Coordinates of C-alpha atoms and ligand atoms in Angstrom, one line a residue:
X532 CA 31.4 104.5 9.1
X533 CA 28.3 105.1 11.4
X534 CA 25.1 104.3 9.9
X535 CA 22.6 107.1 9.5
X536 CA 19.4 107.3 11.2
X537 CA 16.4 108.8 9.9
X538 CA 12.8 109.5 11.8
X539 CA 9.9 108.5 9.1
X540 CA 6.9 110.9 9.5
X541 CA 4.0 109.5 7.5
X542 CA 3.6 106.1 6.2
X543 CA 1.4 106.8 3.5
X544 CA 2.1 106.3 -0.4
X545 CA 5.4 107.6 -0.8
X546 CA 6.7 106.2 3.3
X547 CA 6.5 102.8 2.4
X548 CA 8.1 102.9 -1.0
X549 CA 10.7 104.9 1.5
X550 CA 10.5 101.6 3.5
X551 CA 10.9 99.3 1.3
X552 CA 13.8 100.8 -1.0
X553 CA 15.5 101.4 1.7
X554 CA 14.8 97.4 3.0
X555 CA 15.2 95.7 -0.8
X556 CA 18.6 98.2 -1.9
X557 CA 20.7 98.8 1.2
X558 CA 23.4 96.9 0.0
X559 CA 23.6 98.7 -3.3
X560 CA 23.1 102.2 -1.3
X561 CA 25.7 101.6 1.0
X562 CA 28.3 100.0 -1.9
X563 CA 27.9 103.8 -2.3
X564 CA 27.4 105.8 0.4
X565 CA 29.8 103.3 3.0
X566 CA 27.4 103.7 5.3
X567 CA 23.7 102.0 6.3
X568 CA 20.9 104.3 6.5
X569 CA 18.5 102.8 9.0
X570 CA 15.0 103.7 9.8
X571 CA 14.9 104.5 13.9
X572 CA 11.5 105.6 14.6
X573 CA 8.7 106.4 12.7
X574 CA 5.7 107.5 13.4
X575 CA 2.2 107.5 11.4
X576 CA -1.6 107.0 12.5
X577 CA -1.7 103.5 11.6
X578 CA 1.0 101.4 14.4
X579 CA 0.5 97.8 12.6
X580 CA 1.4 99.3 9.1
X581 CA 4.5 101.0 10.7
X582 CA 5.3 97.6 12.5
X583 CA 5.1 95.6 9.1
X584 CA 7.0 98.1 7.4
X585 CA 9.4 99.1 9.6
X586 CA 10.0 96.3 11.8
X587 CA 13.5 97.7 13.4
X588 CA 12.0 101.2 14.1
X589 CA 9.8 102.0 17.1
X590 CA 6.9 103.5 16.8
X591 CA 6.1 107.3 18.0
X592 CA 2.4 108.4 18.8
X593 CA 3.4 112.2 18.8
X594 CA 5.2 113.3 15.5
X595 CA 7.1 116.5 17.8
X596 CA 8.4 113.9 20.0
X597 CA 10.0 111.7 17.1
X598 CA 11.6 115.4 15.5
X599 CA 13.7 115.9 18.7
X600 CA 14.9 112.2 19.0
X601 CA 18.5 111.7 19.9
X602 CA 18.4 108.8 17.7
X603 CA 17.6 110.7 14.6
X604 CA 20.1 112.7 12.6
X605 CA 17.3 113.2 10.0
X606 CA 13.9 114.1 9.6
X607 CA 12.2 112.9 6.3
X608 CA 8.5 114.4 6.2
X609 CA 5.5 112.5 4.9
X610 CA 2.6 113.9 6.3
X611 CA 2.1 116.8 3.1
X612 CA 0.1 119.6 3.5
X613 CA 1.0 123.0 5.8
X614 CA -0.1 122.3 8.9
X615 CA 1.4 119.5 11.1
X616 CA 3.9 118.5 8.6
X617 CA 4.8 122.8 8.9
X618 CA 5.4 122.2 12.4
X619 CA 7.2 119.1 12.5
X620 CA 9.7 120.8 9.9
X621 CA 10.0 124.2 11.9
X622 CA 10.6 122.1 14.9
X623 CA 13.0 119.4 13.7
X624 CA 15.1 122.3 12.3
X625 CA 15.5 123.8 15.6
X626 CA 16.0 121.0 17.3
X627 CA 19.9 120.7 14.9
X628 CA 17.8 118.1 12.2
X629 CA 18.4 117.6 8.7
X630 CA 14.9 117.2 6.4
X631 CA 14.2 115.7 3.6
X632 CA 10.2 116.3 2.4
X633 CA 8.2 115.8 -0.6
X634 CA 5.8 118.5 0.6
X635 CA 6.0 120.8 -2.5
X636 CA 2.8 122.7 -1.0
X637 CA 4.5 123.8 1.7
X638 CA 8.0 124.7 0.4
X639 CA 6.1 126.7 -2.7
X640 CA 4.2 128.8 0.6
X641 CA 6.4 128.4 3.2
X642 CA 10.0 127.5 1.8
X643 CA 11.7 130.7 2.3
X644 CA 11.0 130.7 6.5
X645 CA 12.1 127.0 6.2
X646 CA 15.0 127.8 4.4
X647 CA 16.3 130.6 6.4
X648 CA 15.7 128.8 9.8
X649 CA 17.8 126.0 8.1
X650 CA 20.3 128.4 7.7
X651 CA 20.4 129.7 11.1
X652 CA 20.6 126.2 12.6
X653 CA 23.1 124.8 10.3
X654 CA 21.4 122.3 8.8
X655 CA 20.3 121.0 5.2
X656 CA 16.6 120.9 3.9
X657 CA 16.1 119.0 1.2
X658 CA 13.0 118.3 -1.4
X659 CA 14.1 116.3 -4.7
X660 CA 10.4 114.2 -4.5
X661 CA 8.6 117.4 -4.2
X662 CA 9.1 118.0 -7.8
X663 CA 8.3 115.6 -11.0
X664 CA 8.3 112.7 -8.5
X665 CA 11.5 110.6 -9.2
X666 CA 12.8 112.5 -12.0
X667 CA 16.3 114.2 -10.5
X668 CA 14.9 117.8 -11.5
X669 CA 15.9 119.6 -8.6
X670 CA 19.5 117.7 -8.6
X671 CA 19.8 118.8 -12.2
X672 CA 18.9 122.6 -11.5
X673 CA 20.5 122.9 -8.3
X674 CA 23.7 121.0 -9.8
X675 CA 24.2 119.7 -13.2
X676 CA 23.4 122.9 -14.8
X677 CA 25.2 125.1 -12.1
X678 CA 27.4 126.7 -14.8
X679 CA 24.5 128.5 -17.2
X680 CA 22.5 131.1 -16.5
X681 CA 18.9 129.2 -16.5
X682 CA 16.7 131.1 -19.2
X683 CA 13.3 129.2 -19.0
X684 CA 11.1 125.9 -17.7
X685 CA 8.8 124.8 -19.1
X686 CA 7.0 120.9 -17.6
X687 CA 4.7 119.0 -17.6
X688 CA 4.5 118.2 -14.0
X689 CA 1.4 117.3 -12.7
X690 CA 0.6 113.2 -13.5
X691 CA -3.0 113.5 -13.2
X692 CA -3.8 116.4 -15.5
X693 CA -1.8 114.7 -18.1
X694 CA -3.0 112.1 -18.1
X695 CA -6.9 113.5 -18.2
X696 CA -5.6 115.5 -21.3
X697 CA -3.4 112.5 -23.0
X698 CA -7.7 110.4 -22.9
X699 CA -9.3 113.2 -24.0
X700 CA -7.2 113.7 -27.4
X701 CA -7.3 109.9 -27.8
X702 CA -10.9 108.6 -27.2
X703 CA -12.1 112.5 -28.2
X704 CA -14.1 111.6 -24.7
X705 CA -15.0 115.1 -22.5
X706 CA -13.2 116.3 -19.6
X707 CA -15.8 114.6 -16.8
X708 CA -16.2 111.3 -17.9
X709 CA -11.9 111.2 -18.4
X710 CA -12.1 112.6 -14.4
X711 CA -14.6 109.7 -13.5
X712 CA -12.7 107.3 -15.2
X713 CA -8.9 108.1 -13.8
X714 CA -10.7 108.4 -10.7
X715 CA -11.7 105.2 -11.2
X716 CA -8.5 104.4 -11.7
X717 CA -7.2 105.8 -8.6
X718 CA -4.6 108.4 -10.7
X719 CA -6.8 111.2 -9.4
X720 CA -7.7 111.9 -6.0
X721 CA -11.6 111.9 -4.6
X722 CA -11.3 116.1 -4.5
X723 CA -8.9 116.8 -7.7
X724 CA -9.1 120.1 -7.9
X725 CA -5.4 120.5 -6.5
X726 CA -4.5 118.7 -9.7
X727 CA -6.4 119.6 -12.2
X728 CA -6.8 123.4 -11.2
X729 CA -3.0 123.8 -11.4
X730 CA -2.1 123.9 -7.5
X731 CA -0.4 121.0 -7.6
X732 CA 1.9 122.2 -10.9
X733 CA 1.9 125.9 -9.6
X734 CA 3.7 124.5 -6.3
X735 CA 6.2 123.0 -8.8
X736 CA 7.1 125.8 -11.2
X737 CA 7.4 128.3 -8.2
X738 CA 10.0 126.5 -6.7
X739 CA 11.9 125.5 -9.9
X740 CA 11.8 129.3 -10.7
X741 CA 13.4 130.1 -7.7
X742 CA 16.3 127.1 -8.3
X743 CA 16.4 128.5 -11.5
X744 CA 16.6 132.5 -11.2
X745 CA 17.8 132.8 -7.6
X746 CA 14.8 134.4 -6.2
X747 CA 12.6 133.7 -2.8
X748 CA 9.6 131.2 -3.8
X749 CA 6.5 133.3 -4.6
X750 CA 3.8 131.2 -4.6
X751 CA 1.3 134.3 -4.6
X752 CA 3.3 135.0 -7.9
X753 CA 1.8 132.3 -9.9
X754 CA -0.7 132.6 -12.1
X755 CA -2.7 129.3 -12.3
X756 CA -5.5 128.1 -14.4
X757 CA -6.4 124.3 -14.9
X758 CA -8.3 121.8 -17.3
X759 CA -11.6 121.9 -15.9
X760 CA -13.0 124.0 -18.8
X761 CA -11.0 122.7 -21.8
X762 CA -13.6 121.3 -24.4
X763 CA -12.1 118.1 -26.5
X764 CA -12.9 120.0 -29.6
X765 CA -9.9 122.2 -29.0
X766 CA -8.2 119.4 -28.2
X767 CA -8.8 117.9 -31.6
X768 CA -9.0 121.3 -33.3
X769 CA -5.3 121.4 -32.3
X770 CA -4.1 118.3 -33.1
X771 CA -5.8 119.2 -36.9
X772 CA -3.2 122.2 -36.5
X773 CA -0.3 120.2 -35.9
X774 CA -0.6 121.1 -31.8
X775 CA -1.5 119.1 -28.8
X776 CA -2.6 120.5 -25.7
X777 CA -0.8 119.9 -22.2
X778 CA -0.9 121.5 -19.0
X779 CA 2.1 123.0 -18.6
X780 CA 4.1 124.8 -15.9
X781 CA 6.2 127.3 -17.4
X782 CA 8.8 129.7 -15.9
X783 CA 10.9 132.7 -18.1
X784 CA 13.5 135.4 -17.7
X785 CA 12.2 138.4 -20.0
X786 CA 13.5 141.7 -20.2
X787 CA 10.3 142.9 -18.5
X788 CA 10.9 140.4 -14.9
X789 CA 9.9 136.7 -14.5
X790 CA 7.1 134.9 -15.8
X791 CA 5.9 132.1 -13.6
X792 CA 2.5 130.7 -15.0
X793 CA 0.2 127.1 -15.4
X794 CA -2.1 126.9 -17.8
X795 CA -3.4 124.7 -20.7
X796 CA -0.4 125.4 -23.4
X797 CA -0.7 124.3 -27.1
X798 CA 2.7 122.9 -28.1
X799 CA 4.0 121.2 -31.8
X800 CA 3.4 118.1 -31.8
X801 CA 7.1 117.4 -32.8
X802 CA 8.6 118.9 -29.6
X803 CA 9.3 115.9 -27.2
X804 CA 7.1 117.4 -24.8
X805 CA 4.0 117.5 -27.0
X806 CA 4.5 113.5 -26.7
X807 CA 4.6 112.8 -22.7
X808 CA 1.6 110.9 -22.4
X809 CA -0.5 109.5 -19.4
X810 CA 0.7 109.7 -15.9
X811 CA 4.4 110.9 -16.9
X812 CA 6.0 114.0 -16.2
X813 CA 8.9 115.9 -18.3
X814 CA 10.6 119.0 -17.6
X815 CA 12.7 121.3 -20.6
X816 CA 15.2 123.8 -19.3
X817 CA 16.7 126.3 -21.5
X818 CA 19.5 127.6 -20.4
X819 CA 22.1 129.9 -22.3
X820 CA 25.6 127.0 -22.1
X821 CA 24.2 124.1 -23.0
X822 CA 21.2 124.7 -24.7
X823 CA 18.0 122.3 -24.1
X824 CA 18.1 119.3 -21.5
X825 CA 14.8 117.8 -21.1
X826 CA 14.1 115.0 -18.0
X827 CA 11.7 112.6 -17.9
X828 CA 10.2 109.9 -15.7
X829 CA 7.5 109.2 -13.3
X830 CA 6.2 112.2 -11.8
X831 CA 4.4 109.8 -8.9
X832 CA 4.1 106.7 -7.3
X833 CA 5.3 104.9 -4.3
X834 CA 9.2 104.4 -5.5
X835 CA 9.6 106.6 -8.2
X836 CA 8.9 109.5 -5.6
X837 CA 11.1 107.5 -2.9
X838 CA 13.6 106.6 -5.4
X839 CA 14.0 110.5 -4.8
X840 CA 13.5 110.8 -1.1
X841 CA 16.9 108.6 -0.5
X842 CA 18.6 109.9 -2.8
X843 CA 18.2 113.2 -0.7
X844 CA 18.6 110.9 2.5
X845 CA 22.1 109.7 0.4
X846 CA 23.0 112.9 -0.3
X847 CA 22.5 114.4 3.6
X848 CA 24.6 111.6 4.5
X849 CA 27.4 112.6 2.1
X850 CA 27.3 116.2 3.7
X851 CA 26.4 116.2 7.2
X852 CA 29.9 116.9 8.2
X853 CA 30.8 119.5 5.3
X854 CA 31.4 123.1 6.7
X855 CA 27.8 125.1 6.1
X856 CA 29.6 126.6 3.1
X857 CA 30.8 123.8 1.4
X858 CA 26.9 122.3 0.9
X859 CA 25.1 123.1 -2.2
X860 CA 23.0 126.1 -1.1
X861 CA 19.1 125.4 -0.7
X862 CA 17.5 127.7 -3.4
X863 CA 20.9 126.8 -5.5
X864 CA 22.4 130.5 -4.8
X865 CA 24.0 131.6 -1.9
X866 CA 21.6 133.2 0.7
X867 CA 22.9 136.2 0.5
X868 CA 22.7 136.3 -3.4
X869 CA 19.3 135.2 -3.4
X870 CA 17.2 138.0 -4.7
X871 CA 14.0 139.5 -4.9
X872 CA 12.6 140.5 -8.9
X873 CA 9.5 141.9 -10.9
X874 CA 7.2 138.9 -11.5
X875 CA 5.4 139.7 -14.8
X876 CA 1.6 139.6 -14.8
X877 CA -0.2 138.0 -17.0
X878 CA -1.6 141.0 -19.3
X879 CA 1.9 142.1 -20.0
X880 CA 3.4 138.5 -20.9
X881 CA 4.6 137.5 -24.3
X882 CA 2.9 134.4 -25.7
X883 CA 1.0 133.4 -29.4
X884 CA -2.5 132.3 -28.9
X885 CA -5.5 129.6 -29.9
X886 CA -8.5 131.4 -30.3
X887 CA -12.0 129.7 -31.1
X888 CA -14.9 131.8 -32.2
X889 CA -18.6 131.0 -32.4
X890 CA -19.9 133.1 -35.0
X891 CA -23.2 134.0 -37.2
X892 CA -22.0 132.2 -40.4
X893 CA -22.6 135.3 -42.9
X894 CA -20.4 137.4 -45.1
X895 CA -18.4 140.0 -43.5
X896 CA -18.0 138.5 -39.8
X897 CA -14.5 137.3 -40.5
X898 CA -12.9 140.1 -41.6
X899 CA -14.3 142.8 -38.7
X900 CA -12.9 139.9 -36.8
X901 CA -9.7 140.2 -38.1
X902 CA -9.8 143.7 -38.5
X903 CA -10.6 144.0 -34.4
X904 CA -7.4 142.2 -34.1
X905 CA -4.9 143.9 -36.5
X906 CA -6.6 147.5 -34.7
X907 CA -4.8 145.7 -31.6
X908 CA -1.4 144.6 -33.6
X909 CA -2.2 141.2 -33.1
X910 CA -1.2 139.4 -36.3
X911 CA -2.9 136.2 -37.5
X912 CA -0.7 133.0 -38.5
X913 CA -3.4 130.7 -39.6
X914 CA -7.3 130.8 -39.7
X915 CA -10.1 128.4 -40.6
X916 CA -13.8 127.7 -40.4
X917 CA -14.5 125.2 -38.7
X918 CA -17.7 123.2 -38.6
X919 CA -21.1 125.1 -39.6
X920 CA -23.4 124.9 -36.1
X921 CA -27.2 124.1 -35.7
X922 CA -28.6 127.9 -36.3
X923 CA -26.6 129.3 -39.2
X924 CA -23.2 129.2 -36.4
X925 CA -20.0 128.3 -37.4
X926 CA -16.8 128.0 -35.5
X927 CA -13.3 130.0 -36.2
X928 CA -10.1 129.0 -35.0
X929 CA -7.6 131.5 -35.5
X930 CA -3.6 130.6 -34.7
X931 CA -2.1 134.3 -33.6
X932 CA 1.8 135.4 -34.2
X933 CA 3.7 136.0 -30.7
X934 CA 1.8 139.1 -29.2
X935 CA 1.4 140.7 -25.7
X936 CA -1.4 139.1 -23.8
X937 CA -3.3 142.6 -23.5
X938 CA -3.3 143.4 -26.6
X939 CA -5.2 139.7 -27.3
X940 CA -7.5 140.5 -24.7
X941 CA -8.8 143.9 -25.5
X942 CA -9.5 142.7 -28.8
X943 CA -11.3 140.0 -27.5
X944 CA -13.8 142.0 -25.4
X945 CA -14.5 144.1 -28.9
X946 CA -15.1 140.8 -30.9
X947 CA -17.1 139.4 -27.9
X948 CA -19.6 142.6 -28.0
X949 CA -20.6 142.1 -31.8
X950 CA -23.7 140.6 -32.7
X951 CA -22.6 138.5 -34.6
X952 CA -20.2 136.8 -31.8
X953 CA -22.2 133.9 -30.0
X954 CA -20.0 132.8 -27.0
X955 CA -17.5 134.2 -24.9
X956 CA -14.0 133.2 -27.3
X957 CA -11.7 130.2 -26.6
X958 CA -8.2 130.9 -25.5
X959 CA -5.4 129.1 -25.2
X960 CA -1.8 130.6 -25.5
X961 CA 0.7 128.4 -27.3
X962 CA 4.5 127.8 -27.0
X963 CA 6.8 127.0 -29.3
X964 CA 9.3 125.5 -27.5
X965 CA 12.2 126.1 -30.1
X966 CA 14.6 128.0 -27.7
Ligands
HSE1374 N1 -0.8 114.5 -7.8 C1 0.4 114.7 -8.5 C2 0.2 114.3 -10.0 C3 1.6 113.9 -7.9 O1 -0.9 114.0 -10.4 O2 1.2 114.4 -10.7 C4 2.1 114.4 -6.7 O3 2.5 115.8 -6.9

């Protein structure tokens, strides 16, 4: 069979691990595929990286050129981000392309006008790196679990926060100096905010929850809230409660619409998930067939993600001369099947909670505590005191039964206003991950 040719945009990371699994397992790829994939052109800022990487491809100053070449039959995008790498996409579409991209950024904000133009034009977009790295999430959602109805996600899907989180339980260090130090290491990026403020994860969830539920990616949906402002004594607070903390993307089918959320999640400690340490990413889908599946695997680097990029680039090449209807559909539902729903927002979300209370250690404080959150049917599974403080201030951690999220909050503005109530109150919602 003919070989495949692909145009390289961005030799970054994630290109040359594209580069050089492509280079080291071509035999093994085309034992399966019967056909060579070949790099044709490529094109990146930096000409004498993309001449030692790519020695057969020619180099391309001007990425719009390389997206219309005859030579190419697909695009695979590098460049990340939602500006060039946007147009490069829009164009190579119209100009009859296949993609493949691990630009989870923009299909999260702009994957519904990709997909549809892909539609128009016939041709396939696809983004297994953009999620969990090499883990075959997206394969799994889109494919493997095609016969369920999907019921919830919930991941741990950014590298960087994890790991941050999986040194601050261990060493009991604080969130900066963990920053420094994995900055240090290079596992975070100079600005980390995308990481550890929950874009990076928020990207991720939205577009599993669309795989998952058959809706357009809503981005603007998702609510998202980092580890910046986690303290290490929750972190070991929890873990004396049987918890540990991760940051978690989590996506769910209620009766009230879809939750799609990131935030700091306390989980048991004997769920799977509660033990994905460092750098590595895991994703648990419920669904109502088979139950709990749960991936795991590197959620970066240069070839776990590009592991992922040719398996797309394999699975193009498998398809590229199926009828339109016979391809797996983009967003894993037929277009016209694909379908707008309630999002639910935060204050009416079901959840359990951590809460930690600075308090004036002297009789009577703990029960108008507890009394302010019974007055708001919020019903306490565990309490304790905590250390005693310098000035006569002790700490409370109270462990709440499964409650709507309003409810926690309005009692939480009454306990914040007594006198007796130091500090605004710690909260962290919990999941218990048992189906
Ligand atoms: N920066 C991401 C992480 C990897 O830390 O997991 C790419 O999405």
């Amino acid at each position: 069979m003919q070989a495949i040719n692909i145009g390289l945009l961005g030799l970054g990371t994630v290109g040359g691990g594209v580069a050089e699994v492509l280079r080291d397992n071509q035999a093994e790829i085309a034992r399966r595929l019967g056909r060579q994939i070949n790099i044709t052109a490529v094109c990146d800022l930096n000409a004498e990286r993309a001449a030692q990487l790519c020695p057969q491809a020619e180099w391309v100053a001007n990425p719009m050129d390389l997206v219309q070449r005859a030579d190419v039959d697909i695009v695979v995008e590098l460049f990340g981000g939602t500006g060039i790498a946007k147009e490069a996409v829009l164009n190579a579409i119209n100009s009859g392309k296949h993609v493949v991209t691990a630009n989870k950024k923009l299909l999260a904000e702009y994957g519904n006008e990709i997909f549809a133009l892909a539609e128009q034009k016939n041709v396939m977009v696809q983004f297994e790196a953009a999620v969990a790295g090499g883990i075959p999430v997206i394969k799994a959602l889109r494919e493997g679990l095609a016969a369920n109805r999907i019921q919830s996600i919930a991941g741990i899907i950014n590298g960087t926060s994890n790991f941050i989180l999986s040194e601050m339980r261990e060493k009991g260090s604080a969130f900066k100096d963990v920053l420094a130090e994995a900055q240090r290491l290079g596992y975070a990026e100079a600005d980390p905010t995308f990481d550890i403020e929950g874009h990076d994860a928020g990207h991720k969830i939205t577009i599993m929850s669309a795989l998952a539920f058959g809706t357009p990616v809503n981005f603007g949906a998702c609510y998202l809230e980092g580890i910046s402002r986690l303290d290490s004594r929750d972190i070991k607070y929890a873990e004396e409660l049987g918890y540990r903390v991760k940051l978690l993307g989590i996506t769910r089918k209620t009766d009230k619409g879809i939750e799609l959320r990131v935030h700091p999640t306390l989980i048991p400690e004997c769920r799977l998930l509660a033990n994905v340490n460092g750098v590595m990413n895991a994703v648990r889908v419920q669904a109502d067939m088979v139950g709990e599946t749960l991936y795991y695997g590197a959620g970066a680097g240069a070839l776990p993600t590009a592991s992922a990029v040719v398996a797309d680039l394999i699975d193009i090449s498998r398809l590229i001369t199926a009828d339109t209807e016979n391809r797996v559909p983009h967003l894993a539902f037929q277009p016209s099947q694909v379908q707008a729903q309630n999002f639910v927002g935060m204050d009416d979300i079901t959840s359990s909670y951590y809460l930690r209370v600075q308090v004036t250690d002297k009789a009577g404080v703990l029960g108008t505590i507890a009394n302010l959150l019974a007055k708001e049917g919020v019903s306490i599974e565990a309490l304790i005191q905590k250390a005693v403080l310098d000035n006569n201030q002790a700490e409370i951690v109270i462990l709440t039964h499964s409650t709507v999220e309003r409810n926690v909050k309005t009692a939480l503005r009454a306990i914040e206003a007594l006198d007796s109530v130091g500090a605004p109150v710690t909260l962290i919602r919990m999941e218990s991950l048992n189906g």
